[in-house]
CSV table of C-alpha atoms in Angstrom, one decimal:
chain,number,residue,atom,x,y,z
A,134,MET,CA,-21.6,-176.5,45.2
A,135,SER,CA,-22.0,-173.0,46.7
A,136,THR,CA,-22.4,-172.4,50.4
A,137,PRO,CA,-24.5,-169.8,52.2
A,138,GLU,CA,-21.3,-167.8,52.6
A,139,ASP,CA,-20.8,-167.7,48.8
A,140,GLN,CA,-24.3,-166.2,48.1
A,141,ASP,CA,-24.9,-162.5,48.1
A,142,PHE,CA,-27.7,-161.2,50.3
A,143,ASP,CA,-28.9,-157.7,50.5
A,144,PHE,CA,-29.8,-156.8,54.1
A,145,SER,CA,-30.5,-153.1,53.3
A,146,ILE,CA,-33.9,-151.8,54.2
A,147,PRO,CA,-36.0,-151.9,51.1
A,148,SER,CA,-37.9,-148.8,49.9
A,149,PRO,CA,-41.7,-148.8,50.3
A,150,ALA,CA,-42.1,-149.3,46.5
A,151,LEU,CA,-39.9,-152.5,46.5
A,152,THR,CA,-40.4,-156.0,47.9
A,153,PRO,CA,-37.2,-157.8,48.8
A,154,ILE,CA,-36.7,-161.1,47.0
A,155,THR,CA,-34.8,-163.9,48.6
A,156,PRO,CA,-33.2,-166.8,46.8
A,157,GLY,CA,-35.8,-169.3,45.7
A,158,SER,CA,-38.8,-167.1,46.5
A,159,PRO,CA,-41.4,-166.4,43.7
A,160,ALA,CA,-41.7,-163.0,42.3
A,161,PRO,CA,-44.6,-161.0,43.9
A,162,LYS,CA,-47.9,-161.0,42.0
A,163,GLU,CA,-49.3,-157.8,40.8
A,164,LYS,CA,-52.6,-157.0,42.6
A,165,LYS,CA,-55.6,-156.7,40.4
A,166,LYS,CA,-57.5,-153.4,40.5
A,167,GLY,CA,-61.1,-153.6,41.5
A,168,GLY,CA,-64.1,-151.8,40.2
A,169,GLN,CA,-66.1,-152.2,37.0
A,170,PRO,CA,-64.4,-152.2,33.6
A,171,LYS,CA,-64.6,-149.0,31.7
A,172,SER,CA,-67.2,-148.6,29.0
A,173,LEU,CA,-66.0,-149.4,25.5
A,174,VAL,CA,-67.1,-146.0,24.3
A,175,TRP,CA,-63.9,-144.5,25.8
A,176,GLY,CA,-61.5,-146.3,23.6
A,177,THR,CA,-63.3,-146.1,20.3
A,178,HIS,CA,-65.4,-143.0,20.0
A,179,VAL,CA,-63.7,-140.5,22.4
A,180,ILE,CA,-60.3,-138.9,22.8
A,181,GLN,CA,-59.7,-139.3,26.5
A,182,GLY,CA,-57.9,-136.6,28.5
A,183,ARG,CA,-56.8,-136.3,32.1
A,184,LYS,CA,-58.6,-137.9,35.0
A,185,VAL,CA,-60.7,-135.3,36.8
A,186,SER,CA,-62.2,-137.6,39.5
A,187,GLU,CA,-63.2,-141.2,40.0
A,188,ASP,CA,-64.7,-142.4,36.6
A,189,HIS,CA,-64.7,-138.9,35.2
A,190,TYR,CA,-62.3,-137.6,32.6
A,191,GLU,CA,-61.8,-134.8,30.2
A,192,ALA,CA,-63.0,-136.0,26.9
A,193,THR,CA,-63.5,-135.0,23.3
A,194,CYS,CA,-65.9,-136.6,20.8
A,195,SER,CA,-64.1,-138.1,17.9
A,196,TYR,CA,-66.8,-137.2,15.5
A,197,CYS,CA,-68.1,-133.7,16.3
A,198,SER,CA,-65.3,-132.5,18.7
A,199,TYR,CA,-67.6,-131.8,21.6
A,200,PHE,CA,-65.6,-131.4,24.7
A,201,TRP,CA,-66.4,-132.5,28.3
A,202,LYS,CA,-64.6,-131.0,31.2
A,203,LYS,CA,-65.8,-133.8,33.4
A,204,GLY,CA,-67.3,-136.6,31.3
A,205,SER,CA,-68.6,-139.9,32.5
A,206,SER,CA,-69.5,-143.1,30.5
A,207,GLN,CA,-73.2,-142.2,30.8
A,208,ASP,CA,-72.6,-138.7,29.5
A,209,LEU,CA,-70.8,-140.0,26.5
A,210,GLU,CA,-73.3,-142.8,25.7
A,211,GLY,CA,-76.2,-140.3,25.9
A,212,HIS,CA,-74.3,-137.9,23.6
A,213,PHE,CA,-73.8,-140.6,20.9
A,214,ALA,CA,-77.3,-141.9,21.2
A,215,ASN,CA,-79.2,-138.6,21.2
A,216,VAL,CA,-77.1,-135.6,20.4
A,217,CYS,CA,-74.0,-136.1,18.1
A,218,PRO,CA,-75.0,-135.3,14.5
A,219,LYS,CA,-72.0,-137.0,13.0
A,220,VAL,CA,-71.9,-140.3,14.8
A,221,PRO,CA,-72.0,-143.2,12.2
A,222,ASP,CA,-74.6,-145.8,12.3
A,223,ILE,CA,-73.4,-148.7,14.4
A,224,GLN,CA,-75.0,-152.0,13.6
A,225,THR,CA,-75.4,-154.3,16.6
A,226,LYS,CA,-75.0,-158.0,15.8
A,227,ILE,CA,-77.2,-160.4,17.5
A,228,SER,CA,-76.8,-164.1,17.0
A,229,GLU,CA,-80.6,-164.5,16.5
A,230,PHE,CA,-80.4,-162.2,13.5
A,231,ASN,CA,-78.3,-164.8,11.7
A,232,GLU,CA,-81.2,-167.2,11.7
A,233,SER,CA,-83.0,-167.7,8.4
A,234,THR,CA,-85.6,-165.0,7.7
A,235,LYS,CA,-88.0,-167.8,6.8
A,236,LEU,CA,-89.6,-169.0,10.1
A,237,SER,CA,-91.1,-172.4,10.6
A,238,GLU,CA,-94.9,-172.7,10.9
A,239,ASP,CA,-94.5,-173.7,14.6
A,240,ARG,CA,-92.4,-170.6,15.3
A,241,VAL,CA,-95.0,-168.3,13.6
A,242,HIS,CA,-97.8,-169.9,15.6
A,243,GLU,CA,-95.8,-169.4,18.8
A,244,ILE,CA,-95.3,-165.7,18.1
A,245,ASP,CA,-99.0,-165.3,17.1
A,246,ARG,CA,-100.1,-166.8,20.5
A,247,THR,CA,-97.8,-164.5,22.3
A,248,CYS,CA,-99.3,-161.5,20.5
A,249,VAL,CA,-102.8,-162.6,21.4
A,250,LYS,CA,-101.9,-162.9,25.1
A,251,ALA,CA,-100.1,-159.6,25.2
A,252,PHE,CA,-103.0,-157.7,23.5
A,253,VAL,CA,-105.6,-159.2,25.8
A,254,VAL,CA,-103.7,-158.9,29.1
A,255,CYS,CA,-102.4,-155.4,28.3
A,256,GLY,CA,-105.7,-154.1,26.9
A,257,ILE,CA,-104.2,-153.2,23.6
A,258,PRO,CA,-106.7,-152.3,20.8
A,259,TRP,CA,-106.8,-154.9,18.1
A,260,ASN,CA,-106.2,-152.4,15.3
A,261,VAL,CA,-102.7,-151.7,16.7
A,262,ILE,CA,-101.5,-154.9,15.0
A,263,GLU,CA,-102.0,-153.1,11.7
A,264,ASN,CA,-100.2,-149.9,12.7
A,265,LEU,CA,-97.2,-149.3,10.5
A,266,PHE,CA,-94.9,-148.4,13.4
A,267,PHE,CA,-95.9,-151.5,15.4
A,268,ILE,CA,-95.3,-153.7,12.3
A,269,GLU,CA,-91.9,-152.0,12.0
A,270,LEU,CA,-91.2,-152.9,15.7
A,271,LEU,CA,-92.1,-156.6,15.1
A,272,LYS,CA,-90.0,-156.7,11.9
A,273,THR,CA,-87.0,-155.2,13.8
A,274,LEU,CA,-87.3,-157.9,16.5
A,275,ARG,CA,-88.0,-160.7,14.1
A,276,PRO,CA,-87.4,-159.9,10.4
A,277,GLY,CA,-89.0,-163.1,9.1
A,278,TYR,CA,-92.3,-162.6,11.0
A,279,THR,CA,-95.4,-161.2,9.3
A,280,PRO,CA,-98.0,-160.2,11.8
A,281,PRO,CA,-101.6,-161.3,11.3
A,282,SER,CA,-104.4,-158.9,10.4
A,283,LYS,CA,-106.7,-157.4,13.1
A,284,ASP,CA,-109.5,-159.7,12.1
A,285,VAL,CA,-107.4,-162.8,12.3
A,286,LEU,CA,-105.8,-161.8,15.6
A,287,SER,CA,-109.2,-161.0,17.3
A,288,GLY,CA,-111.0,-163.8,15.6
A,289,LYS,CA,-109.3,-167.1,14.7
A,290,LEU,CA,-106.2,-166.7,16.9
A,291,LEU,CA,-108.2,-165.4,19.9
A,292,SER,CA,-110.6,-168.3,19.7
A,293,GLN,CA,-107.7,-170.8,19.5
A,294,GLU,CA,-106.0,-169.4,22.5
A,295,THR,CA,-109.3,-169.2,24.4
A,296,ALA,CA,-109.8,-172.9,23.7
A,297,VAL,CA,-106.3,-173.8,25.0
A,298,ILE,CA,-106.9,-171.9,28.2
A,299,ASN,CA,-110.4,-173.4,28.7
A,300,GLN,CA,-108.9,-176.9,28.4
A,301,ARG,CA,-106.3,-176.0,30.9
A,302,VAL,CA,-108.9,-174.7,33.4
A,303,ILE,CA,-111.1,-177.9,32.9
A,304,LYS,CA,-108.0,-180.0,33.6
A,305,GLU,CA,-107.3,-178.0,36.8
A,306,LEU,CA,-110.9,-178.3,38.0
A,307,LYS,CA,-111.1,-182.0,37.2
A,308,ASN,CA,-108.8,-182.8,40.1
A,309,ALA,CA,-110.2,-180.1,42.5
A,310,GLU,CA,-112.6,-180.4,45.4
A,311,ASN,CA,-114.6,-178.1,47.6
A,312,LEU,CA,-115.3,-175.6,44.8
A,313,THR,CA,-117.3,-172.4,45.2
A,314,MET,CA,-119.2,-170.7,42.5
A,315,SER,CA,-120.0,-167.0,42.6
A,316,CYS,CA,-122.1,-165.1,40.1
A,317,ASP,CA,-123.0,-161.4,39.6
A,318,GLY,CA,-124.8,-159.4,37.0
A,319,TRP,CA,-124.7,-155.7,35.9
A,320,THR,CA,-125.7,-153.5,33.1
A,321,ASN,CA,-122.9,-152.0,30.9
A,322,SER,CA,-122.7,-148.7,29.1
A,323,ALA,CA,-124.4,-150.3,26.1
A,324,ASN,CA,-127.4,-151.2,28.3
A,325,GLU,CA,-126.5,-154.9,28.0
A,326,SER,CA,-127.2,-157.3,30.9
A,327,ILE,CA,-123.8,-159.1,31.5
A,328,TRP,CA,-123.4,-161.9,34.0
A,329,ASN,CA,-120.1,-163.5,35.1
A,330,PHE,CA,-119.7,-166.9,36.7
A,331,LEU,CA,-116.5,-167.5,38.7
A,332,ILE,CA,-115.2,-170.8,40.1
A,333,HIS,CA,-113.1,-170.5,43.3
A,334,THR,CA,-110.9,-173.4,44.5
A,335,SER,CA,-109.7,-174.3,48.0
A,336,ASP,CA,-106.2,-173.2,47.0
A,337,HIS,CA,-107.5,-169.6,46.5
A,338,GLU,CA,-107.4,-169.9,42.7
A,339,GLU,CA,-110.1,-168.1,40.8
A,340,TYR,CA,-111.3,-168.9,37.3
A,341,LEU,CA,-113.7,-166.9,35.1
A,342,TRP,CA,-115.8,-169.8,33.8
A,343,CYS,CA,-117.9,-167.7,31.5
A,344,LEU,CA,-119.4,-164.3,30.7
A,345,LYS,CA,-123.0,-164.4,29.5
A,346,ASP,CA,-125.0,-161.7,27.8
A,347,LEU,CA,-128.5,-162.2,29.2
A,348,SER,CA,-130.1,-159.1,27.7
A,349,SER,CA,-132.7,-161.0,25.8
A,350,GLU,CA,-133.7,-163.2,28.7
A,351,SER,CA,-136.1,-162.6,31.5
A,352,HIS,CA,-134.1,-162.6,34.7
A,353,THR,CA,-136.4,-164.7,36.7
A,354,GLY,CA,-135.2,-166.9,39.6
A,355,GLU,CA,-136.1,-170.0,37.7
A,356,PHE,CA,-134.0,-168.9,34.6
A,357,LEU,CA,-131.0,-168.0,36.7
A,358,ALA,CA,-131.2,-171.2,38.7
A,359,LYS,CA,-131.2,-173.2,35.5
A,360,THR,CA,-128.2,-171.3,34.1
A,361,ILE,CA,-126.3,-172.0,37.3
A,362,GLU,CA,-127.3,-175.6,37.4
A,363,GLU,CA,-126.1,-176.2,33.8
A,364,ILE,CA,-122.6,-174.9,34.8
A,365,ILE,CA,-122.5,-177.0,38.0
A,366,GLU,CA,-123.5,-180.1,36.1
A,367,LYS,CA,-120.8,-179.6,33.5
A,368,ILE,CA,-118.1,-179.4,36.2
A,369,GLY,CA,-119.5,-181.9,38.5
A,370,PRO,CA,-122.1,-181.3,41.4
A,371,GLU,CA,-120.1,-183.4,43.8
A,372,LYS,CA,-117.2,-180.9,43.6
A,373,PHE,CA,-119.1,-177.9,44.9
A,374,SER,CA,-119.4,-176.9,48.5
A,375,ALA,CA,-120.9,-173.4,48.2
A,376,LEU,CA,-122.7,-171.0,45.9
A,377,ILE,CA,-122.4,-167.2,46.3
A,378,THR,CA,-124.8,-164.7,44.6
A,379,ASP,CA,-125.6,-161.1,44.8
A,380,SER,CA,-128.5,-159.7,46.9
A,381,GLY,CA,-131.0,-159.4,44.0
A,382,ALA,CA,-134.6,-160.4,44.7
A,383,ASN,CA,-134.5,-162.8,41.7
A,384,ILE,CA,-131.6,-164.8,43.3
């Protein structure tokens, strides 16, 4: 068995670049460099030159030989996306694209509903659904999806989604108390008399119960009172605490 006297120790002062290792001690671990990983564009599409500054290098495009004195990842990516005339088409693989191009009926219905809500909420004209560029967009996102026609989208599908929302509102109001109804009327650019009827909850939620075109009706106090009464009866008179109207003489 060896003794401490038999072992060789180096007691010299180590250089700054070295770490002394004593018997039985583990080798020093290499420190990991921080920062974000470099964009993949550097290794595949660019000939990288010397480092100019942090995250900036001299670089040459592998396709058109364009040279950057101080190129960044953003510069290179913009070049390949918008400028380089020789960059090959790069097909991005997305797992969803591996799905069958034939969509189930439920999936088609789900996408149809999403289209209806997007068109209504964003105020998109119905005829956009038949625009060739919009169809191309939808086909790119989901190759197996065939969008409905303008008439189907604004007719059958809109009616179905309206019915779903109406049932949801009725369900919410069924369990609500201390409701307030507000109504107001105006004349639009087509000279039509439009009235809206809103239901407000104690939780500060607001629901548009209905819009009515009353152009063909005489706006007497009796007629408007009957219209309001019909709505209140449908929801439940015991649920209402207040009624708010405009300042018209007929109200």
